[in-house]
Coordinates of C-alpha atoms in Angstrom, one line a residue:
X279 CA -130.0 -46.5 -20.1
X280 CA -127.7 -47.0 -23.2
X281 CA -129.5 -44.2 -25.1
X282 CA -129.1 -41.9 -22.1
X283 CA -125.4 -42.5 -22.0
X284 CA -125.1 -41.9 -25.7
X285 CA -127.1 -38.6 -25.4
X286 CA -124.9 -37.5 -22.5
X287 CA -121.7 -38.4 -24.4
X288 CA -123.0 -36.6 -27.6
X289 CA -123.8 -33.5 -25.6
X290 CA -120.5 -33.4 -23.9
X291 CA -118.6 -33.9 -27.1
X292 CA -120.7 -31.4 -29.1
X293 CA -118.4 -28.3 -28.5
X294 CA -115.4 -30.4 -29.7
X295 CA -116.9 -30.6 -33.2
X296 CA -116.4 -26.8 -33.5
X297 CA -113.0 -25.8 -35.0
X298 CA -112.7 -22.6 -33.0
X299 CA -113.5 -24.3 -29.7
X300 CA -110.8 -26.9 -30.4
X301 CA -108.3 -24.1 -30.9
X302 CA -109.5 -22.4 -27.7
X303 CA -109.2 -25.7 -25.8
X304 CA -105.7 -26.4 -27.2
X305 CA -104.6 -22.8 -26.6
X306 CA -105.8 -22.8 -23.0
X307 CA -104.2 -26.2 -22.3
X308 CA -100.8 -25.0 -23.7
X309 CA -101.0 -21.8 -21.7
X310 CA -101.7 -23.6 -18.4
X311 CA -99.0 -26.2 -19.3
X312 CA -96.6 -23.2 -19.8
X313 CA -97.7 -21.8 -16.4
X314 CA -96.6 -25.1 -14.8
X315 CA -93.3 -25.1 -16.7
X316 CA -92.6 -21.5 -15.6
X317 CA -93.2 -22.3 -11.9
X318 CA -90.8 -25.2 -11.9
X319 CA -88.2 -23.4 -14.0
X320 CA -88.3 -20.2 -11.8
X321 CA -88.2 -22.3 -8.6
X322 CA -85.4 -24.6 -9.7
X323 CA -83.1 -22.0 -11.2
X324 CA -83.5 -19.7 -8.2
X325 CA -82.6 -22.4 -5.7
X326 CA -79.7 -23.4 -7.9
X327 CA -78.4 -19.9 -8.0
X328 CA -78.9 -19.0 -4.3
X329 CA -79.8 -22.1 -2.4
X330 CA -82.1 -19.8 -0.5
X331 CA -85.8 -20.5 0.0
X332 CA -86.2 -16.8 0.9
X333 CA -84.9 -15.8 -2.5
X334 CA -87.4 -18.2 -4.1
X335 CA -90.2 -16.6 -2.1
X336 CA -89.2 -13.2 -3.4
X337 CA -89.2 -14.4 -7.0
X338 CA -92.6 -16.1 -6.7
X339 CA -94.0 -13.1 -5.0
X340 CA -92.7 -10.8 -7.8
X341 CA -94.8 -13.0 -10.1
X342 CA -98.0 -13.1 -8.0
X343 CA -98.3 -9.5 -7.0
X344 CA -98.4 -7.9 -10.5
X345 CA -100.8 -10.5 -11.6
X346 CA -103.2 -9.7 -8.8
X347 CA -102.8 -5.9 -9.2
X348 CA -103.3 -5.9 -13.0
X349 CA -106.1 -8.4 -13.3
X350 CA -108.8 -5.7 -13.1
X351 CA -106.9 -3.8 -15.9
X352 CA -106.8 -7.0 -17.9
X353 CA -110.5 -7.5 -17.5
X354 CA -111.3 -4.0 -18.5
X355 CA -109.2 -4.2 -21.6
X356 CA -110.8 -7.6 -22.5
X357 CA -114.2 -5.9 -22.5
X358 CA -112.9 -3.0 -24.6
X359 CA -110.8 -4.8 -27.1
X360 CA -111.0 -8.3 -28.5
X361 CA -110.5 -10.9 -25.9
X362 CA -109.1 -13.2 -28.5
X363 CA -106.5 -10.6 -29.6
X364 CA -105.6 -9.9 -26.0
X365 CA -105.0 -13.6 -25.3
X366 CA -102.8 -13.9 -28.4
X367 CA -100.7 -10.9 -27.5
X368 CA -100.3 -12.0 -24.0
X369 CA -99.2 -15.5 -25.1
X370 CA -96.6 -14.1 -27.6
X371 CA -95.3 -11.7 -25.0
X372 CA -94.9 -14.5 -22.5
X373 CA -93.2 -16.7 -25.2
X374 CA -90.7 -13.9 -25.9
X375 CA -90.0 -13.4 -22.2
X376 CA -89.5 -17.1 -21.4
X377 CA -87.2 -17.4 -24.5
X378 CA -85.1 -14.4 -23.3
X379 CA -84.8 -15.8 -19.8
X380 CA -83.8 -19.2 -21.2
X381 CA -81.1 -17.8 -23.4
X382 CA -79.8 -15.6 -20.6
X383 CA -79.6 -18.7 -18.4
X384 CA -77.7 -20.7 -21.0
X385 CA -75.3 -17.7 -21.3
X386 CA -74.8 -17.8 -17.5
X387 CA -76.0 -14.2 -17.0
X388 CA -79.0 -14.8 -14.8
X389 CA -79.1 -13.2 -11.3
X390 CA -81.8 -13.1 -8.7
X391 CA -82.6 -9.5 -9.6
X392 CA -83.0 -10.5 -13.3
X393 CA -85.3 -13.4 -12.2
X394 CA -87.4 -11.1 -10.0
X395 CA -87.8 -8.7 -12.9
X396 CA -88.7 -11.5 -15.3
X397 CA -91.1 -13.0 -12.9
X398 CA -92.8 -9.6 -12.4
X399 CA -93.1 -9.1 -16.1
X400 CA -94.5 -12.6 -16.6
X401 CA -97.1 -12.0 -13.9
X402 CA -98.1 -8.7 -15.3
X403 CA -98.6 -10.1 -18.9
X404 CA -100.4 -13.1 -17.6
X405 CA -102.9 -10.9 -15.9
X406 CA -104.2 -9.9 -19.3
X407 CA -104.7 -13.5 -20.4
X408 CA -106.7 -14.9 -17.5
X409 CA -109.9 -12.7 -17.6
X410 CA -110.0 -13.0 -21.4
X411 CA -109.6 -16.8 -21.2
X412 CA -112.7 -17.0 -19.0
X413 CA -114.8 -14.5 -21.0
X414 CA -114.1 -15.5 -24.6
X415 CA -116.2 -18.7 -24.6
X416 CA -119.6 -17.1 -25.2
X417 CA -118.2 -15.8 -28.5
X418 CA -117.1 -19.3 -29.6
X419 CA -120.0 -21.5 -28.8
X420 CA -123.8 -21.1 -28.6
X421 CA -125.4 -20.6 -25.2
X422 CA -126.8 -24.1 -25.2
X423 CA -123.3 -25.5 -25.3
X424 CA -121.8 -23.4 -22.6
X425 CA -122.0 -26.1 -19.9
X426 CA -120.4 -28.9 -21.9
X427 CA -117.8 -26.5 -23.3
X428 CA -116.9 -25.3 -19.8
X429 CA -116.7 -28.9 -18.6
X430 CA -114.2 -29.8 -21.4
X431 CA -112.1 -26.7 -20.7
X432 CA -112.1 -27.3 -16.9
X433 CA -111.0 -30.9 -17.3
X434 CA -108.2 -29.9 -19.6
X435 CA -107.2 -27.2 -17.1
X436 CA -106.9 -29.7 -14.3
X437 CA -104.9 -32.1 -16.4
X438 CA -102.6 -29.3 -17.6
X439 CA -102.1 -28.1 -14.0
X440 CA -100.8 -31.6 -13.1
X441 CA -98.8 -32.3 -16.3
X442 CA -97.2 -28.8 -16.4
X443 CA -95.1 -29.1 -13.3
X444 CA -94.5 -32.8 -13.9
X445 CA -93.2 -32.4 -17.4
X446 CA -91.3 -29.3 -16.4
X447 CA -89.5 -31.2 -13.7
X448 CA -88.6 -33.9 -16.2
X449 CA -87.1 -31.3 -18.6
X450 CA -85.1 -29.8 -15.7
X451 CA -83.9 -33.2 -14.6
X452 CA -82.9 -34.3 -18.1
X453 CA -81.5 -31.0 -19.4
X454 CA -81.3 -27.8 -17.4
X455 CA -83.6 -25.1 -16.0
X456 CA -82.8 -22.7 -18.8
X457 CA -84.0 -25.3 -21.3
X458 CA -87.3 -25.5 -19.5
X459 CA -87.7 -21.8 -20.1
X460 CA -87.2 -22.3 -23.8
X461 CA -89.7 -25.2 -23.9
X462 CA -92.0 -22.9 -21.9
X463 CA -91.6 -20.2 -24.6
X464 CA -92.6 -22.7 -27.3
X465 CA -95.8 -23.6 -25.4
X466 CA -96.8 -20.0 -25.2
X467 CA -96.0 -19.3 -28.8
X468 CA -98.1 -22.3 -29.9
X469 CA -100.9 -21.0 -27.6
X470 CA -100.8 -17.6 -29.4
X471 CA -101.1 -19.3 -32.8
X472 CA -104.1 -21.4 -31.6
X473 CA -105.9 -18.4 -30.1
X474 CA -105.3 -16.2 -33.1
X475 CA -107.0 -18.8 -35.3
X476 CA -110.3 -18.6 -33.4
X477 CA -113.2 -17.2 -35.4
X478 CA -115.9 -15.9 -33.1
X479 CA -119.5 -16.6 -33.9
X480 CA -121.2 -13.8 -35.9
X481 CA -123.3 -11.4 -33.8
X482 CA -126.5 -9.8 -35.1
X483 CA -125.7 -6.2 -36.2
X484 CA -121.9 -6.7 -36.2
X485 CA -120.0 -5.6 -39.3
X486 CA -117.5 -7.8 -41.1
X487 CA -114.5 -6.4 -39.1
X488 CA -116.1 -7.1 -35.8
X489 CA -117.1 -10.6 -36.8
X490 CA -113.6 -11.4 -37.8
X491 CA -111.9 -10.0 -34.8
X492 CA -114.5 -10.6 -32.0
X493 CA -114.5 -7.0 -30.8
X494 CA -115.8 -3.6 -31.8
X495 CA -113.7 -0.5 -32.4
X496 CA -113.5 1.8 -29.3
X497 CA -115.4 5.0 -29.8
X498 CA -113.5 8.3 -29.6
X499 CA -115.4 9.4 -26.5
X500 CA -114.9 6.1 -24.6
X501 CA -114.5 6.3 -20.8
X502 CA -111.1 6.1 -19.2
X503 CA -109.6 2.8 -18.0
X504 CA -110.2 3.8 -14.3
X505 CA -113.8 4.7 -15.2
X506 CA -114.3 1.3 -16.9
X507 CA -112.9 -0.5 -13.9
X508 CA -115.2 1.4 -11.5
X509 CA -118.2 0.6 -13.8
X510 CA -117.3 -3.1 -13.7
X511 CA -117.0 -3.0 -9.9
X512 CA -120.4 -1.2 -9.6
X513 CA -122.0 -3.7 -12.0
X514 CA -120.7 -6.6 -10.0
X515 CA -121.7 -5.4 -6.5
X516 CA -125.0 -3.8 -7.3
X517 CA -126.6 -7.0 -8.7
X518 CA -127.5 -9.3 -5.7
X519 CA -127.1 -12.4 -7.9
X520 CA -123.6 -11.5 -8.9
X521 CA -122.8 -10.5 -5.3
X522 CA -123.9 -14.0 -4.2
X523 CA -121.6 -15.7 -6.8
X524 CA -118.7 -13.5 -5.6
X525 CA -119.4 -14.3 -1.9
X526 CA -119.7 -18.0 -2.5
X527 CA -116.5 -18.1 -4.5
X528 CA -114.7 -16.1 -1.7
X529 CA -116.0 -18.5 0.9
X530 CA -115.1 -21.6 -1.1
X531 CA -111.6 -20.1 -1.8
X532 CA -111.1 -19.4 1.9
X533 CA -112.2 -22.9 2.8
X534 CA -110.1 -24.5 0.1
X535 CA -106.8 -22.6 0.0
X536 CA -105.8 -23.2 3.6
X537 CA -107.7 -26.4 4.4
X538 CA -106.7 -28.1 1.2
X539 CA -103.0 -27.2 1.6
X540 CA -102.1 -26.7 5.2
X541 CA -105.1 -28.9 6.3
X542 CA -104.4 -31.8 4.0
X543 CA -100.7 -31.8 5.0
X544 CA -101.5 -31.8 8.7
X545 CA -104.3 -34.4 8.2
X546 CA -102.1 -36.7 6.3
X547 CA -99.1 -36.5 8.7
X548 CA -100.7 -36.1 12.1
X549 CA -104.2 -37.4 12.1
X550 CA -103.8 -40.3 9.6
X551 CA -100.2 -41.1 10.6
X552 CA -99.3 -41.2 6.9
X553 CA -96.7 -39.5 4.7
X554 CA -96.3 -37.8 1.4
X555 CA -98.1 -40.7 -0.3
X556 CA -101.2 -40.1 1.8
X557 CA -101.0 -36.4 1.0
X558 CA -100.8 -37.2 -2.7
X559 CA -103.8 -39.5 -2.4
X560 CA -105.9 -36.7 -0.8
X561 CA -105.0 -34.3 -3.5
X562 CA -105.6 -36.9 -6.2
X563 CA -109.0 -37.7 -4.7
X564 CA -110.0 -34.0 -4.7
X565 CA -108.8 -33.6 -8.4
X566 CA -110.5 -36.8 -9.5
X567 CA -113.8 -36.0 -7.8
X568 CA -113.7 -32.5 -9.4
X569 CA -113.1 -33.8 -12.9
X570 CA -115.8 -36.4 -12.5
X571 CA -118.3 -33.8 -11.2
X572 CA -117.3 -31.5 -14.1
X573 CA -117.9 -34.2 -16.7
X574 CA -121.3 -35.2 -15.2
X575 CA -122.4 -31.6 -15.1
X576 CA -121.4 -30.9 -18.6
X577 CA -123.2 -34.0 -19.9
X578 CA -126.5 -33.2 -18.3
X579 CA -129.1 -31.5 -20.5
X580 CA -130.6 -29.3 -17.8
X581 CA -130.5 -25.8 -16.5
X582 CA -130.9 -26.0 -12.7
X583 CA -131.7 -23.2 -10.3
X584 CA -128.2 -21.8 -9.7
X585 CA -129.1 -20.2 -6.4
X586 CA -130.3 -23.5 -5.0
X587 CA -127.3 -25.3 -6.5
X588 CA -124.7 -23.0 -5.0
X589 CA -126.5 -23.1 -1.6
X590 CA -126.4 -26.9 -1.9
X591 CA -122.7 -26.8 -2.7
X592 CA -122.0 -24.6 0.4
X593 CA -123.9 -27.1 2.6
X594 CA -122.2 -30.1 0.9
X595 CA -118.8 -28.7 1.5
X596 CA -119.7 -27.7 5.0
X597 CA -120.6 -31.3 5.9
X598 CA -117.5 -32.6 4.1
X599 CA -115.2 -30.2 5.8
X600 CA -116.7 -30.9 9.2
X601 CA -116.3 -34.7 8.6
X602 CA -112.6 -34.2 7.8
X603 CA -112.0 -33.0 11.3
X604 CA -113.6 -36.1 12.7
X605 CA -112.6 -38.9 10.4
X606 CA -109.9 -41.2 11.7
X607 CA -108.9 -43.3 8.8
X608 CA -107.5 -42.8 5.3
X609 CA -110.3 -44.5 3.5
X610 CA -113.0 -42.3 5.1
X611 CA -110.9 -39.1 4.4
X612 CA -110.4 -40.1 0.7
X613 CA -114.2 -40.8 0.3
X614 CA -115.0 -37.4 1.9
X615 CA -112.6 -35.5 -0.2
X616 CA -113.7 -37.3 -3.4
X617 CA -117.3 -36.3 -2.7
X618 CA -116.3 -32.7 -2.0
X619 CA -114.4 -32.5 -5.2
X620 CA -117.4 -33.9 -7.1
X621 CA -119.6 -31.2 -5.7
X622 CA -117.2 -28.4 -6.6
X623 CA -116.7 -29.7 -10.2
X624 CA -120.5 -30.2 -10.7
X625 CA -121.5 -26.7 -9.5
X626 CA -118.6 -25.0 -11.2
X627 CA -119.8 -26.0 -14.6
X628 CA -123.3 -24.4 -14.1
X629 CA -122.0 -21.4 -12.1
X630 CA -119.6 -20.3 -14.7
X631 CA -122.0 -21.0 -17.5
X632 CA -124.6 -18.8 -15.7
X633 CA -122.1 -16.0 -15.5
X634 CA -121.3 -16.2 -19.2
X635 CA -124.9 -16.6 -20.2
X636 CA -126.4 -13.9 -18.0
X637 CA -123.9 -11.0 -17.7
X638 CA -123.7 -8.5 -20.5
X639 CA -120.8 -9.2 -22.8
X640 CA -119.6 -5.6 -22.5
X641 CA -118.8 -6.1 -18.8
X642 CA -118.2 -9.9 -18.6
X643 CA -114.4 -9.8 -18.4
X644 CA -114.5 -7.1 -15.7
X645 CA -116.9 -9.1 -13.5
X646 CA -114.7 -12.2 -14.0
X647 CA -111.6 -10.2 -13.1
X648 CA -113.3 -9.0 -9.9
X649 CA -114.0 -12.6 -8.9
X650 CA -110.3 -13.5 -9.6
X651 CA -109.0 -10.6 -7.6
X652 CA -111.2 -11.6 -4.6
X653 CA -109.7 -15.0 -4.9
X654 CA -106.2 -13.6 -5.0
X655 CA -106.9 -11.7 -1.8
X656 CA -108.7 -14.4 0.1
X657 CA -106.3 -17.3 -0.6
X658 CA -103.3 -15.9 1.4
X659 CA -105.6 -14.9 4.3
X660 CA -106.9 -18.5 4.4
X661 CA -103.4 -19.9 4.5
X662 CA -102.4 -17.6 7.4
X663 CA -105.6 -18.4 9.4
X664 CA -105.4 -22.1 8.8
X665 CA -101.7 -22.2 9.5
X666 CA -102.4 -20.6 12.9
X667 CA -105.4 -22.9 13.6
X668 CA -103.5 -26.1 12.5
X669 CA -101.2 -25.7 15.5
X670 CA -104.1 -26.8 17.7
X671 CA -104.9 -29.7 15.4
X672 CA -107.0 -30.1 12.3
X673 CA -110.3 -30.2 14.2
X674 CA -110.6 -26.4 14.9
X675 CA -109.4 -25.5 11.5
X676 CA -111.9 -27.7 9.6
X677 CA -114.6 -26.6 12.1
X678 CA -114.1 -22.9 11.3
X679 CA -114.3 -23.7 7.6
X680 CA -117.5 -25.7 8.0
X681 CA -119.1 -22.8 9.9
X682 CA -118.1 -20.3 7.2
X683 CA -119.6 -22.5 4.5
X684 CA -122.8 -23.2 6.5
X685 CA -123.4 -19.5 7.1
X686 CA -122.8 -18.8 3.4
X687 CA -125.4 -21.4 2.4
X688 CA -128.0 -20.0 4.8
X689 CA -127.4 -16.5 3.5
X690 CA -128.0 -17.7 0.0
X691 CA -131.3 -19.4 1.0
X692 CA -132.5 -16.2 2.8
X693 CA -132.7 -14.3 -0.5
X694 CA -135.6 -15.1 -2.8
X695 CA -133.9 -13.3 -5.7
X696 CA -130.9 -15.5 -5.3
X697 CA -132.9 -18.7 -4.8
X698 CA -134.7 -18.2 -8.1
X699 CA -131.6 -17.7 -10.1
X700 CA -131.5 -19.9 -13.3

């Protein structure tokens, strides 16, 4: 037992012994920390200027819409250029933008229109970072280390997602919102420095310039940006295995975005007769379960059948979601949510590693960007549907989610090609 634990810990920590992975880990953490800072800073300074939640909605929408629209472009450019270089340029651009907004705020020259423009620019630049962040890992670690590397990155992402808004809120409370923008700019600048220091693994047949930069020069007769985006979409949807991954991610997003926001809030207040503390416990149980599942998945020295694993995840989440509509006490709800989070974290490690290991590197970022865009489209739909269903109680809302997940799982099992995915 002791030797097994030692082996698991050694496997999980193996990527951290690589200097380039440590730089990627730190750079991603700083970027996500900066994202949390920017959310708090934009929200607080908008409310301070206007006192209007509608104005805040406009500012946040100005950030979200360009990010969604340009993600496919970012994925295409990541496949064409160096993902590492694109991440660094995006980080430095966001650093300059946040610094400019912070200085304008200290000078008292910020308006809602300026904030909307800054938020739109931030979302647009961020769209070039996200696909590259997810696709650069295979050039940093060997295939055998993809699962533990993804586990370490995923845990850091979850921690940064919690710390970013929390620390940003403290900075705003102790200083002022414009100062938070300046601190945010420092986070992105440091991220750019970390990412620029990454040295990709040498690839057979690559020349010295390619090995140093992580990308090959674009030929003179290269297809247009639109053609590359179409090729990425065609590649993603023509392969039944990738279609399955996209469908499962869409179903999980639909059954997570609404049920885990609108549903948790309604469950905590109405069904469990609790308050904000109960809602916080539900979200904490989900995050804690996901981190535990991620670490367990990353520590295992195995390569499971991905098709069966994602079918099992769909069934697991279907059962858990159905139980949430029936459970009548806080302890039962927390245990259910913890188990659901564990399944999502465990499968996520192997699912992403399969994508990075299987998909050709020349289209990897484009496929990942397709998955991201589907998530951007499904999430607001889920919020609307769940908001409407929650008016009749949490039971119907969780029941619909459970059915969607069950049908998804059965669809996966019906395909032999998908069942045999490894």
